[in-house]
Coordinates of C-alpha atoms in Angstrom, one line a residue:
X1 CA 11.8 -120.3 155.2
X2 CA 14.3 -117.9 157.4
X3 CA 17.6 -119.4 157.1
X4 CA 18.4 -118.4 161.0
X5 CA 14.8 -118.9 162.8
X6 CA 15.0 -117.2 166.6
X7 CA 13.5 -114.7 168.4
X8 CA 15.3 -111.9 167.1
X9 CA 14.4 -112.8 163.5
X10 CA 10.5 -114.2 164.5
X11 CA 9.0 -110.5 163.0
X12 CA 10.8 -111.0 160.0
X13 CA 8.2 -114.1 159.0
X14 CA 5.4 -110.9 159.7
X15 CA 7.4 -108.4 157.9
X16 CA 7.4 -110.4 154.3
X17 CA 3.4 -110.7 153.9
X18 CA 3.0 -107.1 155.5
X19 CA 6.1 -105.9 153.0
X20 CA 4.6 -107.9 150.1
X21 CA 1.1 -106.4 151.0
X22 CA 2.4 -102.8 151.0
X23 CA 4.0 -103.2 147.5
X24 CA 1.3 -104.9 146.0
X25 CA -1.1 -102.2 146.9
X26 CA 1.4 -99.5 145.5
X27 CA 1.7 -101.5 142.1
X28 CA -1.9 -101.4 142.1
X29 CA -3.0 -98.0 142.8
X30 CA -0.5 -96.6 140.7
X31 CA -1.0 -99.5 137.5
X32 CA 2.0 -101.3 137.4
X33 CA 1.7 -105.2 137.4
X34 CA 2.1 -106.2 140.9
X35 CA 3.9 -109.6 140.4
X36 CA 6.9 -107.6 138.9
X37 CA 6.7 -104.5 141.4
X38 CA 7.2 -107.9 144.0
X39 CA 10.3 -109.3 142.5
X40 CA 11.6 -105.8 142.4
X41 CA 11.2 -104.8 145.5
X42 CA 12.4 -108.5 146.7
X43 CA 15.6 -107.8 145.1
X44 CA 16.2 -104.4 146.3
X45 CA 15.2 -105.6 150.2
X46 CA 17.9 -108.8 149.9
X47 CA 20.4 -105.6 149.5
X48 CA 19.8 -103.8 152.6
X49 CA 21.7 -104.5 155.6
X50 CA 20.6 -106.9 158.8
X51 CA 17.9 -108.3 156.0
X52 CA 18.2 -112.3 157.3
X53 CA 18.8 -115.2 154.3
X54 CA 15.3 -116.1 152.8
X55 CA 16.0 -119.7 151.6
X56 CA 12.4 -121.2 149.6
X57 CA 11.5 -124.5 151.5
X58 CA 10.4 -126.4 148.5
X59 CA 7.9 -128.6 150.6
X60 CA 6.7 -125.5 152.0
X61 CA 5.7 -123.9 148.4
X62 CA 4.6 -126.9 147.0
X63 CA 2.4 -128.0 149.6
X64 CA 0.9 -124.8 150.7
X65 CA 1.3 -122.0 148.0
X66 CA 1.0 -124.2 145.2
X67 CA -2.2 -125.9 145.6
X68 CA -4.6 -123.0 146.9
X69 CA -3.4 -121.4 143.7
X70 CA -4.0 -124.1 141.0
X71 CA -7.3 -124.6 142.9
X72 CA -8.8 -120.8 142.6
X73 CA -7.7 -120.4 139.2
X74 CA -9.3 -124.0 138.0
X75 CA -12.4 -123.1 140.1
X76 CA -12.5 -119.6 138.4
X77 CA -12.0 -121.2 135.0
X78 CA -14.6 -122.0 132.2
X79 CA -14.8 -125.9 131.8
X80 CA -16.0 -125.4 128.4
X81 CA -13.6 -123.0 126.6
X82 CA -10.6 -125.0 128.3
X83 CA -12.0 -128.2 126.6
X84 CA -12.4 -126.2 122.9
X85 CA -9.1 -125.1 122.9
X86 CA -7.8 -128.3 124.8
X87 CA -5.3 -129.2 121.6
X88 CA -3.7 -125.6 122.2
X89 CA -3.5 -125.9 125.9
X90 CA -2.0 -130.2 125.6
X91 CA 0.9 -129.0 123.0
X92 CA 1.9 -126.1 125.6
X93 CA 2.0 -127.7 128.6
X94 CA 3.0 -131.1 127.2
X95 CA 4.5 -131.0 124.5
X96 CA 6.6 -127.4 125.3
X97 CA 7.7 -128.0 128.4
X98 CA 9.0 -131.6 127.5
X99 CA 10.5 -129.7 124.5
X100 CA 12.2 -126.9 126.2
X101 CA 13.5 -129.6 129.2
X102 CA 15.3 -131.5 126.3
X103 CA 16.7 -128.4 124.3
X104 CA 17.6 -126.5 127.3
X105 CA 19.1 -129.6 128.8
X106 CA 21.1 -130.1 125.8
X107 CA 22.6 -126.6 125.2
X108 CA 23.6 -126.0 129.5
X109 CA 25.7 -129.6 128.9
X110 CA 27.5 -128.6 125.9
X111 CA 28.7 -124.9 127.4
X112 CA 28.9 -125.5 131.0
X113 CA 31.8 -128.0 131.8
X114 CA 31.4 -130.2 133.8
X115 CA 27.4 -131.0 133.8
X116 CA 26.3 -133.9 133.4
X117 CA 23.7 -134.5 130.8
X118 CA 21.2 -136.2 133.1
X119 CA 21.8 -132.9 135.3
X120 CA 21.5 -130.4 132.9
X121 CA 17.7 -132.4 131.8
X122 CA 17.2 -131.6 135.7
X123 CA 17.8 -128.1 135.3
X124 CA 15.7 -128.5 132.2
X125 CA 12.9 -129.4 133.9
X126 CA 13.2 -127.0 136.4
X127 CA 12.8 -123.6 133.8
X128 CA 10.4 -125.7 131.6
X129 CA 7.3 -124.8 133.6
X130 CA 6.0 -120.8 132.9
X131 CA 3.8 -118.9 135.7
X132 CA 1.6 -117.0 133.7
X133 CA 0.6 -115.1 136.6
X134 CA 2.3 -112.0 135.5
X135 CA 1.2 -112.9 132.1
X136 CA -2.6 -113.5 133.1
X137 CA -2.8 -110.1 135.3
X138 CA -1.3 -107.9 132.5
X139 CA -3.1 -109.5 129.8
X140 CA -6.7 -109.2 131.3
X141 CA -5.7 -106.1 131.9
X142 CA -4.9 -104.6 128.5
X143 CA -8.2 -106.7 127.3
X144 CA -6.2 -109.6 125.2
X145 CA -8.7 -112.0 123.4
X146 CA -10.5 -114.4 125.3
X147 CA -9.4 -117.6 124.0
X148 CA -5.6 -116.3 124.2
X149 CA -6.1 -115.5 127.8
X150 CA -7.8 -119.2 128.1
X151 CA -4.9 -120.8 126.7
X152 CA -2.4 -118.8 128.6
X153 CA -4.5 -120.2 131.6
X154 CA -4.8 -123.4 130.6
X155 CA -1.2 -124.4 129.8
X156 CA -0.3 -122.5 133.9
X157 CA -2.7 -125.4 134.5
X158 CA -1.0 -128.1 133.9
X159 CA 2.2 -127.7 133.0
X160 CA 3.9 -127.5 136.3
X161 CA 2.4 -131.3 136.5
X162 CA 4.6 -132.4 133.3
X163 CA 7.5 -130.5 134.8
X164 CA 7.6 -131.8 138.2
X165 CA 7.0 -135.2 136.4
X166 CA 10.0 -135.0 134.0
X167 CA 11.9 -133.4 137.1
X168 CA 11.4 -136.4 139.6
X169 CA 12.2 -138.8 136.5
X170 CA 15.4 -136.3 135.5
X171 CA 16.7 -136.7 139.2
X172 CA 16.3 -140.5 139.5
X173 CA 18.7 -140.4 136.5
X174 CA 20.8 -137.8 138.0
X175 CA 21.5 -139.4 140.7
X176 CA 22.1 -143.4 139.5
X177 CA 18.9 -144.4 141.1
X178 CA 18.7 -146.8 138.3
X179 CA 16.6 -145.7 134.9
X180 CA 15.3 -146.4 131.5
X181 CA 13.5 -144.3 128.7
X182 CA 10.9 -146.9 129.4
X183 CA 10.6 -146.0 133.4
X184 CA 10.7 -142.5 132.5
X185 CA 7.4 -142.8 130.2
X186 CA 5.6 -145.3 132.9
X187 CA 5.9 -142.9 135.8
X188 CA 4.8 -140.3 133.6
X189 CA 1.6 -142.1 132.8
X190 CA 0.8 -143.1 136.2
X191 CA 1.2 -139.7 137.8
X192 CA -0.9 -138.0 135.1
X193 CA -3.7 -140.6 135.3
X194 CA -4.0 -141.3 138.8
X195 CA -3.9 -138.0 139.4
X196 CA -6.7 -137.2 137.3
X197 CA -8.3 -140.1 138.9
X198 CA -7.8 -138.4 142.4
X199 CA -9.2 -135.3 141.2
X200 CA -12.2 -136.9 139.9
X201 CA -13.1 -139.4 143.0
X202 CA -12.5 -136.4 145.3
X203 CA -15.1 -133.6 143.4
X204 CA -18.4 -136.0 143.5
X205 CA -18.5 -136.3 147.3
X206 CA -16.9 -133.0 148.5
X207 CA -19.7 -131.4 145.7
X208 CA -22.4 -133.6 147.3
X209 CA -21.5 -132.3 150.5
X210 CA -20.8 -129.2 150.0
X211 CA -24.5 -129.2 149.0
X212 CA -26.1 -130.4 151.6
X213 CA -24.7 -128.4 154.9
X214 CA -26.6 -125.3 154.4
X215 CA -24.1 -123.4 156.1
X216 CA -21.8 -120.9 154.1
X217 CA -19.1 -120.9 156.8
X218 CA -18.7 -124.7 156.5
X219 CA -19.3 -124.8 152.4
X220 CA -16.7 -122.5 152.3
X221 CA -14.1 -124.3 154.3
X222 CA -14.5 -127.5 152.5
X223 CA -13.4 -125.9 149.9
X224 CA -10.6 -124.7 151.7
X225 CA -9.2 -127.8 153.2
X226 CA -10.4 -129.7 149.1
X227 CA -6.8 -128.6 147.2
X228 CA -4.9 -129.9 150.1
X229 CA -6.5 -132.8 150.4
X230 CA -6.1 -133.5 146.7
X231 CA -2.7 -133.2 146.7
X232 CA -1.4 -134.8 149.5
X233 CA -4.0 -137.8 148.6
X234 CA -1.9 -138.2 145.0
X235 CA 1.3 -137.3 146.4
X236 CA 0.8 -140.2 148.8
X237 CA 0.3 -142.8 145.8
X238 CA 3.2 -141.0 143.6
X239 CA 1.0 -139.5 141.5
X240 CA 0.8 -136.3 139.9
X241 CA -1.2 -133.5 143.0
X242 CA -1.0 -131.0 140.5
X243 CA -3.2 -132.6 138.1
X244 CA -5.5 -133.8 141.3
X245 CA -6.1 -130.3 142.3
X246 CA -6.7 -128.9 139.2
X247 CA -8.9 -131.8 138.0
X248 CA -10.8 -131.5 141.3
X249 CA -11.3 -127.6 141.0
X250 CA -12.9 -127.7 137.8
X251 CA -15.5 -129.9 138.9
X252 CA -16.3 -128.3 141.8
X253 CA -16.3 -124.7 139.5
X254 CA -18.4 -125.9 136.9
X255 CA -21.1 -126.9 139.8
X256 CA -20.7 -123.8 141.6
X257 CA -23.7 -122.7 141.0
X258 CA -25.9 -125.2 142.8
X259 CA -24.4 -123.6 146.1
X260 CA -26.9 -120.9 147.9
X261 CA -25.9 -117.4 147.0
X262 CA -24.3 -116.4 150.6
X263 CA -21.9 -119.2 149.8
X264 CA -20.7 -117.5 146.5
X265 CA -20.7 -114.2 148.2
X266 CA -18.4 -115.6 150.9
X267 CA -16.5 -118.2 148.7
X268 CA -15.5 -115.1 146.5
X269 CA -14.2 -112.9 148.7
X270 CA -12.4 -115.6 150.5
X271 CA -10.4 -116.5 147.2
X272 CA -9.6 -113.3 145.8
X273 CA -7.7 -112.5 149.4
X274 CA -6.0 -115.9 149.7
X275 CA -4.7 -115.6 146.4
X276 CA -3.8 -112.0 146.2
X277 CA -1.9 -112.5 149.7
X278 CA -0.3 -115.7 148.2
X279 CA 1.0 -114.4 144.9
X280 CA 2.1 -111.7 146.5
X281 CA 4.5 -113.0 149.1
X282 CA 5.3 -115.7 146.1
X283 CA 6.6 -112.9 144.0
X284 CA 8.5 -111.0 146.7
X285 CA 10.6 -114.4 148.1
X286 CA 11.1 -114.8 144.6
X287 CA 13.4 -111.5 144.9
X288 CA 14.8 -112.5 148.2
X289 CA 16.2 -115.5 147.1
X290 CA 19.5 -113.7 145.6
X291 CA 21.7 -113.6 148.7
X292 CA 21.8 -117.3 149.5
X293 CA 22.1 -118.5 145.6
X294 CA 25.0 -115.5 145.0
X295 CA 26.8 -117.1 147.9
X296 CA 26.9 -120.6 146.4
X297 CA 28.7 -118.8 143.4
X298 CA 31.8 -117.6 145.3
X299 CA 33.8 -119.5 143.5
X300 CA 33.3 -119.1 140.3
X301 CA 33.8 -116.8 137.4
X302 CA 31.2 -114.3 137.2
X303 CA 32.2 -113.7 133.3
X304 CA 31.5 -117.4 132.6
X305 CA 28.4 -117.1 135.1
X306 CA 27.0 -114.3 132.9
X307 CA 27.4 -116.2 129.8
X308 CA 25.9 -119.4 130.8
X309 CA 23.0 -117.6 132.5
X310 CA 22.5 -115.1 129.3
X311 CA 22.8 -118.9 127.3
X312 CA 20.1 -120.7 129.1
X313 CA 17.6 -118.0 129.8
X314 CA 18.1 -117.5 125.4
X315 CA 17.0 -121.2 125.1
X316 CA 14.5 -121.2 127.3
X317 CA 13.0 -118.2 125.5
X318 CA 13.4 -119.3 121.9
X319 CA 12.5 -122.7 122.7
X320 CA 9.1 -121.2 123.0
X321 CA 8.8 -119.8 120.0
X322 CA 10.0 -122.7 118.2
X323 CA 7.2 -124.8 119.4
X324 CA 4.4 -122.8 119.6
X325 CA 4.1 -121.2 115.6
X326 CA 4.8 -125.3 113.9
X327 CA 2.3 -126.4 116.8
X328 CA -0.5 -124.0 116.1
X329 CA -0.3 -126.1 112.7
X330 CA -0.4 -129.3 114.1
X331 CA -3.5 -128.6 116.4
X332 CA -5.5 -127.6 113.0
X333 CA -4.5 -130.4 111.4
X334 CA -5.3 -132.9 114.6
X335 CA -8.4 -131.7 115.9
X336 CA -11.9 -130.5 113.8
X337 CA -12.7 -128.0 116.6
X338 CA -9.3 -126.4 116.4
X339 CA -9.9 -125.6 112.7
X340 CA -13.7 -124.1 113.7
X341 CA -12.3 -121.6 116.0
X342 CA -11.5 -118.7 115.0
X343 CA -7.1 -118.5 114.4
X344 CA -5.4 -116.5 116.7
X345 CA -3.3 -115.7 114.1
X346 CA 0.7 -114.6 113.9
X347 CA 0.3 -111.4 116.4
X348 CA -1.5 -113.6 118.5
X349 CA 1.3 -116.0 118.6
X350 CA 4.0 -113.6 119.0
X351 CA 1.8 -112.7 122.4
X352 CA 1.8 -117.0 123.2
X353 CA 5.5 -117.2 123.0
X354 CA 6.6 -114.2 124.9
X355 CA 4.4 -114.7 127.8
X356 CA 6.7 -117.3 129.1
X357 CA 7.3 -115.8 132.5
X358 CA 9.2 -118.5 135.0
X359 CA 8.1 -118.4 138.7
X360 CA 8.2 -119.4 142.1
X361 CA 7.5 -123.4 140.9
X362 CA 10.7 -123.4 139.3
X363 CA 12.5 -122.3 142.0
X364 CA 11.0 -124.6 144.4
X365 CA 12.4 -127.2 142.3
X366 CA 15.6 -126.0 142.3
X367 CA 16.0 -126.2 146.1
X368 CA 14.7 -129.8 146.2
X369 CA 17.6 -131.0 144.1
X370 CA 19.1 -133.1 146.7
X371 CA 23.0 -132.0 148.1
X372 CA 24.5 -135.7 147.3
X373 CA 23.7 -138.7 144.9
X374 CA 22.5 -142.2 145.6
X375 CA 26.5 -142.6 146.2
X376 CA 27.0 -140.3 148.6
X377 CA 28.7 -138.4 146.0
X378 CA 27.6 -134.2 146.1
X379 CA 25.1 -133.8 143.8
X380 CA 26.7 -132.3 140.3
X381 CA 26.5 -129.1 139.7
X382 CA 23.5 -128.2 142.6
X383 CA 24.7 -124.5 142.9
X384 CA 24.8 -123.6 139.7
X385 CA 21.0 -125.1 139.0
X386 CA 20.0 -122.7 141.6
X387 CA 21.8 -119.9 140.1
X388 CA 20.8 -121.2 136.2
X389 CA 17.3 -121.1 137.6
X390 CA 17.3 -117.9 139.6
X391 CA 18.6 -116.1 136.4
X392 CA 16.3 -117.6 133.8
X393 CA 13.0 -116.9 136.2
X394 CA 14.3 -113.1 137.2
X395 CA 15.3 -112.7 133.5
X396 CA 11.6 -113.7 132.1
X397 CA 10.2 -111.8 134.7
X398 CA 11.8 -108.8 134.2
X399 CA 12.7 -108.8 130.3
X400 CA 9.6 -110.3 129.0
X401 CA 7.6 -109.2 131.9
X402 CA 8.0 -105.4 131.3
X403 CA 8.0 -105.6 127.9
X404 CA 4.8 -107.7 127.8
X405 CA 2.2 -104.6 127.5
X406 CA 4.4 -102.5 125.0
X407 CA 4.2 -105.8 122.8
X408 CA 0.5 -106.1 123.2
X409 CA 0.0 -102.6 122.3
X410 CA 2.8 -102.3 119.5
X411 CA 1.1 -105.6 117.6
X412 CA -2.8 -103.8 118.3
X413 CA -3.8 -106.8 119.6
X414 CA -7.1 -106.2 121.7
X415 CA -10.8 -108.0 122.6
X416 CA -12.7 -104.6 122.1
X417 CA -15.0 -106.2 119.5
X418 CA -15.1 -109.6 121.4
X419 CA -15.9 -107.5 124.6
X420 CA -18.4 -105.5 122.6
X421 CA -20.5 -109.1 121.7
X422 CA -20.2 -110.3 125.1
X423 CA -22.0 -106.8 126.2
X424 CA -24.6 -107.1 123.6
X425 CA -25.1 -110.9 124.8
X426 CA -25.4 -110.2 128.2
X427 CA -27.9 -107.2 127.5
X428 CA -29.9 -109.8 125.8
X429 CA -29.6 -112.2 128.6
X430 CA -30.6 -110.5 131.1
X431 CA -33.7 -108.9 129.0
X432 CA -35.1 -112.6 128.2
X433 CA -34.2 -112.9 132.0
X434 CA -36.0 -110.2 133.1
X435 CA -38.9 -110.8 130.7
X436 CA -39.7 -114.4 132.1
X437 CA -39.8 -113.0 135.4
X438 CA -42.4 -110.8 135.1
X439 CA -44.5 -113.5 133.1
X440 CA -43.5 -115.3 136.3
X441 CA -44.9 -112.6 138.6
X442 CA -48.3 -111.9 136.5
X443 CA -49.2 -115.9 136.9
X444 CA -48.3 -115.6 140.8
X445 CA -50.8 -112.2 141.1
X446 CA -53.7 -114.8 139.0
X447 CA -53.0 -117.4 141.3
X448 CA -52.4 -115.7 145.0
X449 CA -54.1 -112.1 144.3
X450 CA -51.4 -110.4 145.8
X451 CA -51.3 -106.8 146.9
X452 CA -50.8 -104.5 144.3
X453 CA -48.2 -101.9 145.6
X454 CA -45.6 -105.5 145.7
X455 CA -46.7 -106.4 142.3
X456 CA -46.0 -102.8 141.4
X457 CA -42.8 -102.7 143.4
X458 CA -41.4 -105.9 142.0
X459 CA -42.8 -104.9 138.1
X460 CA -40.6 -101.9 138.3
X461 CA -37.8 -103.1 139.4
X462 CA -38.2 -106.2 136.4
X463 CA -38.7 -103.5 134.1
X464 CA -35.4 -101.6 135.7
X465 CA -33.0 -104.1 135.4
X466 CA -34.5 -104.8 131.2
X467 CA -33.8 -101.0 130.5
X468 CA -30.1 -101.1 132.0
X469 CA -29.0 -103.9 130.2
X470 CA -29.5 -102.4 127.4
X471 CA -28.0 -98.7 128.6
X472 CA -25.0 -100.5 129.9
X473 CA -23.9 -100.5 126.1
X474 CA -23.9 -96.8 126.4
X475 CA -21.4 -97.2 129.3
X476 CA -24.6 -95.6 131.9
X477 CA -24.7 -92.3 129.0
X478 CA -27.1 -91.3 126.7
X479 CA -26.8 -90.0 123.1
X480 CA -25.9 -86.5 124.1
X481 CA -23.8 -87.8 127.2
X482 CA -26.7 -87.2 129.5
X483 CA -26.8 -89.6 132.7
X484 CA -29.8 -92.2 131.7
X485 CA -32.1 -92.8 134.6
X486 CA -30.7 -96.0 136.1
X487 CA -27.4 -94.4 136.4
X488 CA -28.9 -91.4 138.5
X489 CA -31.2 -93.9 140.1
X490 CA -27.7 -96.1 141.2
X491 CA -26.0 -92.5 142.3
X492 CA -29.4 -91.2 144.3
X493 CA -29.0 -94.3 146.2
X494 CA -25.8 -94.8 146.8
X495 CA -26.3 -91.4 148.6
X496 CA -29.2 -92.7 150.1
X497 CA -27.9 -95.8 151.9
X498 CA -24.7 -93.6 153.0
X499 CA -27.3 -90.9 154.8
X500 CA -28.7 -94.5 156.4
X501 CA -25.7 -95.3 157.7
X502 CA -24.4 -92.4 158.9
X503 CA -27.7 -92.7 161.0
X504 CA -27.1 -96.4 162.2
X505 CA -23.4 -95.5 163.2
X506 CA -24.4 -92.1 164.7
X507 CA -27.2 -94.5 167.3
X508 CA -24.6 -96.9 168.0
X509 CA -22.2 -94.3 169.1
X510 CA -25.2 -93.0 170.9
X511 CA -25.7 -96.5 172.8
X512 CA -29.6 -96.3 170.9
X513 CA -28.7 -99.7 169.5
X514 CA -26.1 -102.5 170.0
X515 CA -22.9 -103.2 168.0
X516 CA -24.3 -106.5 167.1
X517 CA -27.4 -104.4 165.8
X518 CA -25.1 -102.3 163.5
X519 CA -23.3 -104.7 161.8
X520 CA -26.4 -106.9 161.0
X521 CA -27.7 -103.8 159.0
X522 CA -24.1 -102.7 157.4
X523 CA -24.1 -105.8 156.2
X524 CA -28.0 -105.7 154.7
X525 CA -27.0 -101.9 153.3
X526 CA -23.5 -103.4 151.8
X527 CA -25.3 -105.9 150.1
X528 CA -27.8 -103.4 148.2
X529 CA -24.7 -101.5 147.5
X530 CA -23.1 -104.0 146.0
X531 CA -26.1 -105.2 143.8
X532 CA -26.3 -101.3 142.8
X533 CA -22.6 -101.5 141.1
X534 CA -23.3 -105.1 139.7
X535 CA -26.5 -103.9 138.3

């Protein structure tokens, strides 16, 4: 990843996930979206003296960034509202991408001289693919609809799949490997459905033993080692490991909850690090990457540079909107669930089409164009796809990316009423929830005559969780804005379990009980604690 690996330089592989950790955690505690804070601060470090060359490996980001990341988020993801909207999420990361390789293909041949057309479809390719990331984080954030946020997440899915597809198939033409329209379409096929056909081999068995180990540790790092395993196991047989790793997530997701409760516990902590330390060295080599992609430029114009850069990041931006307002159309007219759901409407599609943000995927492509042909010839035009590429992905990133939640807020678009419903649902839930429990405790105390204080203890805690499902709608206030009782109960012990462990660490520092003793019942306390704020 260094361009000059040594001794001298071996802190600088520590410095970028401590630096990247260290911006991340500013953006964060001050608002700001963290994936742009990243490329910002990228940019600004590649400036400052005795900073070494950070050159993206693409192996290395395709093989270990990349699948983690498509794993968590099809893990996270709701099976069910990515097959309703499955028409929107196929026409964006089908149809647009293929779309945008062609028109941006196109336009970069007819202004740049010199570029070949089966080049400029590389470079295409490359920029076709948006990270929605950025998009994702700042949209969740300002509360966006959920079916918008579900098709953003969707189409991050499995469009890099179609890119890298129509990338490997651009190359071969690129460099006179020997291709038809014909062989462009078969491997296209093949990667997508053996791919999916990797996916869905590997979920069954790594789900059936996942289930049987009955050890959170292990469940856990079979999960771990599943996205790797997916994609190297369809990149093997040229298939698509994108669409292997995502297929394979959502199975094992939307079975997640057959694992034991420790497991989740663990298995959610886990992710939420490795991805929030993943992205954010993703986004901060994305601003590193200037130095060695300027220097390829030496030679060139920088008036023409600016031009063609300003040209192809244009295309690749309007492309977008070109497809996606004629394609919410076409998905109405194709599919009957499509016209049951509720339309997202023209704001709604003014959010779609911006939130095109490029990321570290397309760069990663860019540095796997090969440096010479099949004829020993230099490959056409390789420096300027890196700097074509670098352009368009810092351009989205910054342009669209920091204009993304003055849009949102300028078109009114929000999910207060949607979040509202989901409240009210969930008070209702987890009432009927409640209720059945107790009627499952009162046939228990027939059957086993148990003592009454339990009974008692476990009826009023039943009956505490029914009233503060329905006081969470008054966000833990009353009427008057008077704390209700399950909010003071929560903030009494809260207090409580800090006195308790004030106790616990004051014995250990005493020697009164072993280290081993204290964290057994931290961990007992943190768990009550964290019940009390999911409560």
């Amino acid at each position: 990843m260094i361009r000059r690996v040594g001794t001298t330089h071996a802190l600088w592989l520590l410095a970028v996930p401590v630096g990247a950790l260290m911006v991340a955690a500013g953006a964060r505690r001050i608002g700001l979206s963290a994936p742009l804070a990243l490329v910002i601060a990228g940019l600004a470090f590649s400036f400052v003296p005795g900073v070494p060359e950070f050159e993206l490996e693409p192996e290395f980001v395709l093989f270990v960034f990349l699948p983690p990341l498509l794993f968590s988020a099809a893990w996270n993801s709701s099976f069910t509202n990515l097959r309703e909207n499955v028409w929107s999420i196929g026409l964006l990361s089908v149809g647009l991408v293929l779309f945008t390789t062609f028109a941006v293909g196109y336009v970069a041949h007819l202004i740049v001289p010199d570029l070949p057309l089966a080049a400029a479809f590389v470079l295409g390719a490359i920029v076709a693919p948006p990270d929605a990331v950025a998009a994702v984080s700042i949209a969740q954030r300002l509360g966006l609809p959920r079916r918008t946020v579900t098709v953003l997440v969707g189409e991050s899915l499995f469009n890099d799949a179609t890119a890298l597809t129509a990338f490997r198939v651009a190359l071969i033409a690129a460099t006179g490997a020997g291709f038809t329209l014909l062989d462009g379409v078969g491997r296209f096929l093949f990667a997508a459905v053996v791919g999916a056909a990797v996916g869905l081999l590997l979920g069954p068995p790594l789900h059936w033993l996942r289930t049987r180990l009955s050890d959170p540790l292990v469940e856990n790092g079979v999960a771990l080692v599943a996205p790797f395993a997916a994609y190297l196991i369809a990149e093997s047989v040229h298939a698509s490991g994108v669409i292997a790793v995502v297929v394979s997530g959502l199975y094992l997701g939307n079975r997640e909850t057959q694992s034991a409760a420790v497991t989740r516990l663990i298995g959610h902590s886990f992710w939420k690090v490795m991805v929030f330390l993943l992205e954010s060295v993703v986004f901060l080599l994305i601003g590193l990457q200037l130095p060695p992609i300027v220097h390829g430029m030496s030679g060139r114009s920088w008036q023409e540079l600016a031009w063609w850069a300003t040209a192809v990041f244009a295309v690749t931006v309007t492309a977008r909107f070109v497809w996606v307002f004629p394609a919410s159309q076409v998905r109405r007219l194709l599919s009957r669930r499509e016209r049951a759901l509720p339309n997202v409407g023209w704001r709604g599609l003014i959010v779609v089409s911006w939130a095109g943000m490029r990321g570290v995927v397309s760069l990663a492509a860019a540095f796997a164009v090969p440096f010479v042909a099949s004829d020993d010839r230099p490959f056409p035009g390789r420096d300027l796809i890196l700097f074509l590429t670098f352009t368009t992905v810092l351009g989205t990133l910054l342009v669209q990316g920091l204009t993304f939640p003055a849009l949102i807020r300028a078109l009114g678009i929000g999910g207060e009423a949607e979040r509202y419903a989901d409240t009210v649902a969930l008070a209702g839930a987890q009432h009927a929830a409640a209720q059945a429990s107790l009627e499952r405790l009162e046939e228990l105390n027939a059957e086993e005559r148990l003592d009454a204080s339990v009974v008692e203890r476990l009826r009023q805690l039943a009956e505490h969780r029914q009233l503060r499902a329905w006081e969470r709608l008054g966000g833990g206030t009353g009427p008057e804005g008077e704390e209700v009782p399950t909010a003071t109960y929560r903030r009494l012990r809260r207090e409580m379990l800090m006195a308790e462990r004030r106790v616990f660490v004051r014995m250990r520092d005493e020697r009164r009980i072993d280290d081993e003793v204290l964290t057994r019942v931290m961990h007992e306390l943190d768990l009550e604690e964290v019940a009390l704020s999911r409560d």
